[in-house]
Coordinates of C-alpha atoms and ligand atoms in Angstrom, one line a residue:
M1 CA 38.6 69.9 28.2
R2 CA 36.6 66.8 28.4
Q3 CA 38.2 63.6 27.1
A4 CA 41.7 64.9 26.5
G5 CA 42.7 61.5 27.8
R6 CA 40.5 59.6 25.4
S7 CA 43.0 60.0 22.5
L8 CA 45.8 58.6 24.6
P9 CA 46.9 55.0 24.4
E10 CA 47.9 55.1 28.0
Y11 CA 44.4 56.1 28.9
R12 CA 42.8 53.3 27.0
S13 CA 45.1 50.7 28.5
L14 CA 44.6 52.0 32.1
R15 CA 40.8 52.4 31.7
G16 CA 40.2 49.0 30.2
E17 CA 36.6 48.0 29.4
G18 CA 34.8 48.8 32.6
S19 CA 32.3 51.5 33.3
I20 CA 33.7 55.1 33.5
L21 CA 31.7 55.6 36.8
E22 CA 33.6 52.6 38.2
A23 CA 36.9 54.2 37.2
I24 CA 35.9 57.5 38.8
R25 CA 35.1 55.7 42.0
Q26 CA 38.8 54.7 42.4
P27 CA 40.7 57.8 43.5
E28 CA 44.2 56.5 42.6
L29 CA 43.1 55.6 39.2
A30 CA 41.1 58.9 38.7
A31 CA 44.2 60.8 39.8
E32 CA 46.5 58.9 37.4
V33 CA 44.1 59.4 34.4
T34 CA 44.0 63.2 35.3
L35 CA 47.8 63.3 35.2
Q36 CA 48.2 61.6 31.9
P37 CA 47.4 64.4 29.5
V38 CA 49.3 66.9 31.7
R39 CA 52.4 64.8 31.5
R40 CA 52.1 64.1 27.8
Y41 CA 51.2 67.6 26.6
G42 CA 52.6 70.0 29.2
V43 CA 49.3 71.9 29.4
D44 CA 49.0 74.7 31.9
A45 CA 46.1 73.2 34.0
A46 CA 44.6 69.8 34.7
I47 CA 40.9 69.0 34.6
L48 CA 39.7 66.4 37.1
F49 CA 38.8 63.0 35.7
S50 CA 35.1 62.7 36.7
D51 CA 31.8 63.3 35.0
I52 CA 28.9 65.7 35.3
V53 CA 26.5 62.9 36.4
V54 CA 28.7 61.9 39.5
P55 CA 26.8 64.1 42.0
L56 CA 23.5 62.5 40.7
V57 CA 25.0 59.1 41.5
G58 CA 26.1 60.5 44.9
I59 CA 22.5 61.3 45.9
G60 CA 21.4 57.8 44.9
L61 CA 20.0 58.1 41.4
D62 CA 20.4 55.2 39.0
V63 CA 22.6 56.6 36.2
E64 CA 24.9 54.9 33.8
V65 CA 27.3 56.3 31.3
V66 CA 27.0 54.2 28.2
P67 CA 30.0 54.1 25.9
G68 CA 29.5 55.9 22.6
R69 CA 26.2 57.3 23.9
G70 CA 26.5 59.2 27.2
P71 CA 24.6 59.3 30.5
V72 CA 21.4 57.3 30.7
I73 CA 18.9 57.7 33.6
A74 CA 16.9 54.6 34.6
E75 CA 13.9 56.6 35.7
P76 CA 13.6 60.0 34.0
F77 CA 12.2 63.1 35.7
R78 CA 8.8 64.1 34.3
S79 CA 6.6 65.6 37.0
R80 CA 6.6 67.5 40.3
A81 CA 6.6 64.3 42.3
D82 CA 10.1 63.5 41.0
L83 CA 11.6 66.5 42.8
A84 CA 11.4 64.4 46.0
R85 CA 14.1 62.2 44.5
L86 CA 16.7 65.0 44.6
R87 CA 17.9 65.1 48.2
P88 CA 20.7 67.6 49.2
L89 CA 24.2 66.5 48.5
E90 CA 26.5 65.7 51.4
P91 CA 29.9 66.0 49.6
E92 CA 32.1 64.6 52.3
V93 CA 30.1 61.4 52.2
D94 CA 28.5 61.2 48.7
L95 CA 31.6 62.5 46.9
A96 CA 34.3 61.1 49.2
Y97 CA 36.1 59.4 46.4
V98 CA 36.1 62.5 44.2
L99 CA 37.5 64.6 47.0
E100 CA 40.2 62.0 47.7
A101 CA 41.2 62.2 44.0
V102 CA 41.5 66.0 44.3
K103 CA 43.7 65.7 47.4
I104 CA 46.0 63.2 45.7
L105 CA 46.3 65.4 42.7
V106 CA 47.0 68.6 44.6
G107 CA 50.0 66.9 46.1
E108 CA 51.3 65.8 42.7
L109 CA 50.5 68.5 40.2
T110 CA 52.7 71.5 39.5
V111 CA 49.8 73.2 37.6
P112 CA 46.4 74.2 38.9
L113 CA 43.6 71.6 39.1
I114 CA 40.2 72.6 37.7
G115 CA 37.2 71.1 39.4
F116 CA 33.9 71.1 37.6
A117 CA 30.2 70.4 37.7
G118 CA 27.3 70.2 35.2
A119 CA 25.2 73.3 35.0
P120 CA 21.5 73.0 36.0
F121 CA 20.1 73.1 32.4
T122 CA 22.4 70.5 31.0
V123 CA 22.0 68.1 33.9
A124 CA 18.2 68.6 33.9
S125 CA 18.2 67.7 30.2
Y126 CA 19.7 64.3 31.0
L127 CA 17.3 63.8 33.9
V128 CA 14.2 64.7 31.9
E129 CA 15.1 63.1 28.6
G130 CA 16.5 60.0 30.3
G131 CA 19.6 60.3 28.2
P132 CA 21.3 62.3 25.4
S133 CA 19.0 64.2 23.1
R134 CA 19.1 66.0 19.8
D135 CA 16.1 68.3 20.2
F136 CA 15.5 68.4 24.0
A137 CA 11.8 68.2 23.3
R138 CA 10.7 66.8 26.7
T139 CA 12.9 69.2 28.6
K140 CA 11.5 72.2 26.7
A141 CA 8.0 70.9 27.0
L142 CA 8.4 70.7 30.8
M143 CA 9.9 74.2 30.8
H144 CA 6.8 75.6 29.0
T145 CA 4.0 73.5 30.4
D146 CA 5.1 73.5 34.1
P147 CA 7.6 76.3 34.6
A148 CA 7.3 76.1 38.4
T149 CA 8.4 72.5 38.4
F150 CA 11.1 73.2 35.9
G151 CA 12.3 76.1 38.0
A152 CA 12.3 74.0 41.2
L153 CA 14.3 71.3 39.3
L154 CA 16.9 73.8 38.2
D155 CA 17.1 75.3 41.6
A156 CA 17.8 71.8 43.2
L157 CA 20.4 71.1 40.5
A158 CA 22.1 74.5 41.1
D159 CA 22.4 73.6 44.8
L160 CA 23.8 70.2 43.9
A161 CA 26.4 71.8 41.6
A162 CA 27.3 74.5 44.1
S163 CA 27.9 72.1 46.9
A164 CA 30.0 69.7 44.6
L165 CA 32.1 72.7 43.4
R166 CA 32.6 74.1 46.9
A167 CA 33.8 70.8 48.1
Q168 CA 36.3 70.4 45.3
V169 CA 37.8 73.8 46.1
G170 CA 37.8 72.8 49.7
A171 CA 39.9 69.8 48.8
G172 CA 42.3 71.9 46.8
A173 CA 40.9 72.6 43.3
A174 CA 42.3 76.0 42.1
A175 CA 39.6 76.9 39.6
I176 CA 36.1 75.7 38.8
Q177 CA 34.3 75.1 35.5
L178 CA 30.5 74.9 35.1
F179 CA 29.6 72.9 32.0
D180 CA 26.3 74.0 30.3
S181 CA 27.1 72.0 27.2
W182 CA 23.6 72.1 25.8
A183 CA 22.4 75.6 26.7
G184 CA 22.9 76.5 23.1
A185 CA 19.7 74.6 22.3
L186 CA 17.7 77.4 23.9
S187 CA 16.3 80.6 22.6
R188 CA 17.8 83.7 24.2
S189 CA 14.5 84.5 25.8
D190 CA 14.0 81.0 27.3
Y191 CA 17.6 81.1 28.6
E192 CA 17.1 84.5 30.1
R193 CA 13.8 83.6 31.7
H194 CA 14.3 80.0 32.9
V195 CA 18.0 79.2 33.0
L196 CA 19.9 82.4 33.7
P197 CA 18.4 83.0 37.2
P198 CA 19.4 79.7 38.9
T199 CA 22.7 79.6 37.0
R200 CA 23.6 83.2 38.0
R201 CA 22.7 82.4 41.6
L202 CA 24.9 79.4 41.6
L203 CA 27.9 81.2 40.2
E204 CA 27.5 84.3 42.2
G205 CA 27.1 82.2 45.3
L206 CA 30.6 80.8 44.8
A207 CA 32.4 84.2 44.6
D208 CA 33.6 83.9 48.2
L209 CA 35.8 80.9 47.2
G210 CA 38.1 83.3 45.5
V211 CA 38.9 81.0 42.5
P212 CA 38.3 81.7 38.8
R213 CA 34.9 80.5 37.7
I214 CA 34.7 79.3 34.1
H215 CA 31.3 79.1 32.4
F216 CA 31.3 76.8 29.4
G217 CA 28.8 76.2 26.6
V218 CA 28.5 74.9 23.0
G219 CA 26.6 76.8 20.4
T220 CA 26.0 79.6 22.9
G221 CA 27.2 82.5 20.7
E222 CA 23.9 84.3 21.2
L223 CA 24.0 83.8 25.0
L224 CA 27.6 84.9 25.6
D225 CA 26.8 88.2 27.4
L226 CA 24.3 86.4 29.6
M227 CA 26.7 83.6 30.4
G228 CA 29.1 86.1 31.8
A229 CA 26.8 86.6 34.9
G230 CA 28.8 85.4 37.9
A231 CA 31.6 84.1 35.8
D232 CA 35.3 85.2 35.5
V233 CA 35.8 83.3 32.2
V234 CA 33.3 82.6 29.4
G235 CA 33.8 79.6 27.1
V236 CA 33.4 80.2 23.4
D237 CA 33.0 77.5 20.8
W238 CA 34.5 77.7 17.3
R239 CA 31.4 79.3 15.7
V240 CA 32.1 82.8 17.0
P241 CA 35.4 84.5 16.4
L242 CA 37.0 85.6 19.7
D243 CA 37.1 89.3 18.7
A244 CA 33.3 89.2 18.2
A245 CA 32.9 87.2 21.5
R246 CA 35.0 89.9 23.2
R247 CA 32.5 92.5 22.1
R248 CA 29.6 90.4 23.4
V249 CA 31.2 89.5 26.8
G250 CA 32.8 92.9 27.5
P251 CA 36.2 93.8 28.8
H252 CA 36.0 92.5 32.3
R253 CA 35.9 88.8 31.8
A254 CA 38.4 86.4 30.2
L255 CA 37.5 84.2 27.2
Q256 CA 38.3 80.5 26.8
G257 CA 38.5 78.7 23.5
N258 CA 38.0 78.2 20.7
L259 CA 39.7 75.8 18.3
D260 CA 37.2 73.4 16.5
P261 CA 38.2 69.9 17.8
A262 CA 37.6 68.5 14.4
V263 CA 40.4 70.6 12.9
C264 CA 42.8 68.6 15.0
L265 CA 42.0 65.6 12.8
A266 CA 43.2 67.5 9.7
G267 CA 46.9 67.4 10.7
I268 CA 49.5 69.6 12.3
D269 CA 49.6 72.3 9.6
A270 CA 45.9 72.9 9.4
A271 CA 45.6 72.9 13.2
S272 CA 48.5 75.2 13.6
N273 CA 47.2 77.7 11.1
E274 CA 43.8 77.8 12.9
T275 CA 45.6 78.1 16.3
R276 CA 47.5 81.2 15.1
R277 CA 44.3 82.8 13.8
I278 CA 42.6 82.2 17.2
L279 CA 45.6 83.6 19.2
A280 CA 45.5 86.7 17.0
E281 CA 41.7 87.1 17.4
G282 CA 41.9 86.4 21.2
G283 CA 44.2 89.3 21.6
G284 CA 46.6 87.9 24.2
T285 CA 45.6 89.1 27.7
G286 CA 42.3 87.7 29.0
H287 CA 42.3 84.7 26.7
V288 CA 42.7 81.0 27.8
F289 CA 43.5 79.0 24.7
N290 CA 41.5 75.8 24.5
L291 CA 39.4 73.7 22.2
G292 CA 35.9 74.8 21.7
H293 CA 34.6 71.4 22.9
G294 CA 36.1 68.0 23.9
V295 CA 38.9 66.2 22.2
L296 CA 37.6 63.7 19.6
P297 CA 38.8 60.1 20.3
A298 CA 40.5 59.7 16.9
T299 CA 42.8 62.7 17.5
D300 CA 46.5 62.1 17.0
P301 CA 48.2 63.0 20.3
G302 CA 51.1 64.3 18.3
V303 CA 48.9 67.1 16.9
L304 CA 47.8 68.2 20.4
G305 CA 51.4 68.1 21.7
A306 CA 52.4 70.4 18.7
L307 CA 49.6 72.8 19.5
V308 CA 50.6 73.1 23.1
E309 CA 54.1 73.9 22.1
L310 CA 52.9 76.4 19.5
V311 CA 50.7 78.2 22.0
H312 CA 53.6 78.4 24.5
A313 CA 55.9 79.7 21.9
E314 CA 53.5 82.4 20.6
T315 CA 52.2 83.8 23.8
T316 CA 54.2 86.3 25.9
D317 CA 55.2 84.0 28.7
G318 CA 53.4 80.8 27.8
R319 CA 52.2 80.2 31.3
V320 CA 49.2 81.0 33.5
P321 CA 49.6 84.3 35.3
A322 CA 51.2 84.2 38.7
G323 CA 48.8 83.5 41.5
V324 CA 46.3 81.5 39.5
G325 CA 48.2 78.3 40.2
D326 CA 49.2 78.8 43.8
Q327 CA 48.5 75.4 45.3
E328 CA 49.6 76.7 48.7
R329 CA 46.4 78.8 48.9
A330 CA 44.4 75.6 49.2
Ligands
LIG1 O1 39.4 65.0 30.1 C1 38.6 64.5 30.8 O2 38.4 63.3 30.8 C2 37.9 65.4 31.9 C3 36.9 64.8 32.7 C4 35.5 64.9 32.1 C5 34.7 63.7 31.7 N1 33.4 64.2 31.5 C6 35.2 62.3 31.6 C7 34.5 61.5 30.5 C8 34.7 66.0 32.1 C9 35.0 67.4 32.3 C10 33.4 65.5 31.7 C11 32.2 66.4 31.6 C12 31.0 66.0 30.8 N2 30.4 64.8 30.8 C13 30.2 66.9 30.1 C14 30.4 68.4 30.0 C15 31.5 68.7 29.0 C16 31.2 68.4 27.6 O3 31.9 67.6 27.0 O4 30.2 69.0 27.0 C17 29.1 66.1 29.6 C18 28.0 66.6 28.7 C19 29.3 64.8 30.0 C20 28.4 63.6 29.8 C21 29.2 62.6 29.1 N3 30.1 61.7 29.7 C22 29.1 62.3 27.7 C23 28.3 63.0 26.6 C24 30.1 61.2 27.4 C25 30.4 60.6 26.1 C26 30.0 59.2 25.9 C27 30.8 58.6 24.8 O5 31.4 57.5 25.1 O6 30.9 59.1 23.7 C28 30.6 60.9 28.7 C29 31.6 59.9 28.9 C30 33.0 60.4 29.4 N4 33.2 61.3 30.4 C31 34.2 60.0 28.8 C32 35.2 60.6 29.6 C33 36.7 60.5 29.5 C34 34.5 59.0 27.7 C35 34.0 57.6 27.9 C36 34.9 56.7 28.7 O7 36.1 56.9 28.9 O8 34.3 55.7 29.2

């Protein structure tokens, strides 16, 4: 999950003070940062060190990731004319450094590497708002006042994500995760009408890659069934118990989640009790244990290490199923 490394002293010392986008542009450094939590915790998969705004940088937009704040767009998207600024991605050129990091990692990892991209709605929200937002007011205003432009924006961002994900799998990623972190801000009907069609098209269009497709959101309890479209795994945050999530998503998709990251700040005993409850509610097969959102920076690495051990001890074989991690396939 995002920012597993942020709690680690070895991450902070390697990253230093520079911009995260500058760090991502250095494949050896990005690969090392990806490996740090895998080494320290013995987790069953690695998530590439990158960011959801990297493809936007790749097509030439002026984006910065401001520490403590998040992505900031110099010239926000507000009208139809702005669509012309979204040219198609050429991953081999525009994301060459990302693909190089993936290749280095595939050679070094003994667990699967998860590639990722930002989902159309979440990335659109940064483009339209110009940065992080609480209410997504401008994004929702565009959606309702000019649905055609909003739809064209999401279609373009779906194409961008699809080509970034396809390229990561081509370079050796063994699974992909689509982050729609802020989709939970939408009503069910707005999601269904404006966001589901491009998102479904994006995920279904990647079926031929033959890798697990994980669809992640926060506060998306009321959207879980819809988010299953085109996905093999649906992310669930801590608000919905996994047995309820299972009823919403149905029997044919796996669930990922759903420990509240804040519980990890309450110490090993509290976090272990919550983890046991989640494993019981997840019901074993078809559940990928994870946090419901990113690791909080103040988290004690000792707590995360203890949780990984606990999950391995309490689950049947403690490892991902055979085949999922086959790096040879790539
Ligand atoms: O564990 C990892 O580091 C995995 C790599 C990863 C990052 N960002 C690195 C990162 C992943 C998977 C992401 C995805 C991402 N980025 C999402 C979707 C997932 C989610 O968390 O909901 C979103 C919404 C972003 C945008 C973004 N980037 C935010 C909101 C922030 C936080 C800003 C802050 O400092 O609080 C970032 C910065 C960021 N991306 C950091 C990391 C490790 C932390 C800052 C840094 O190290 O400079």
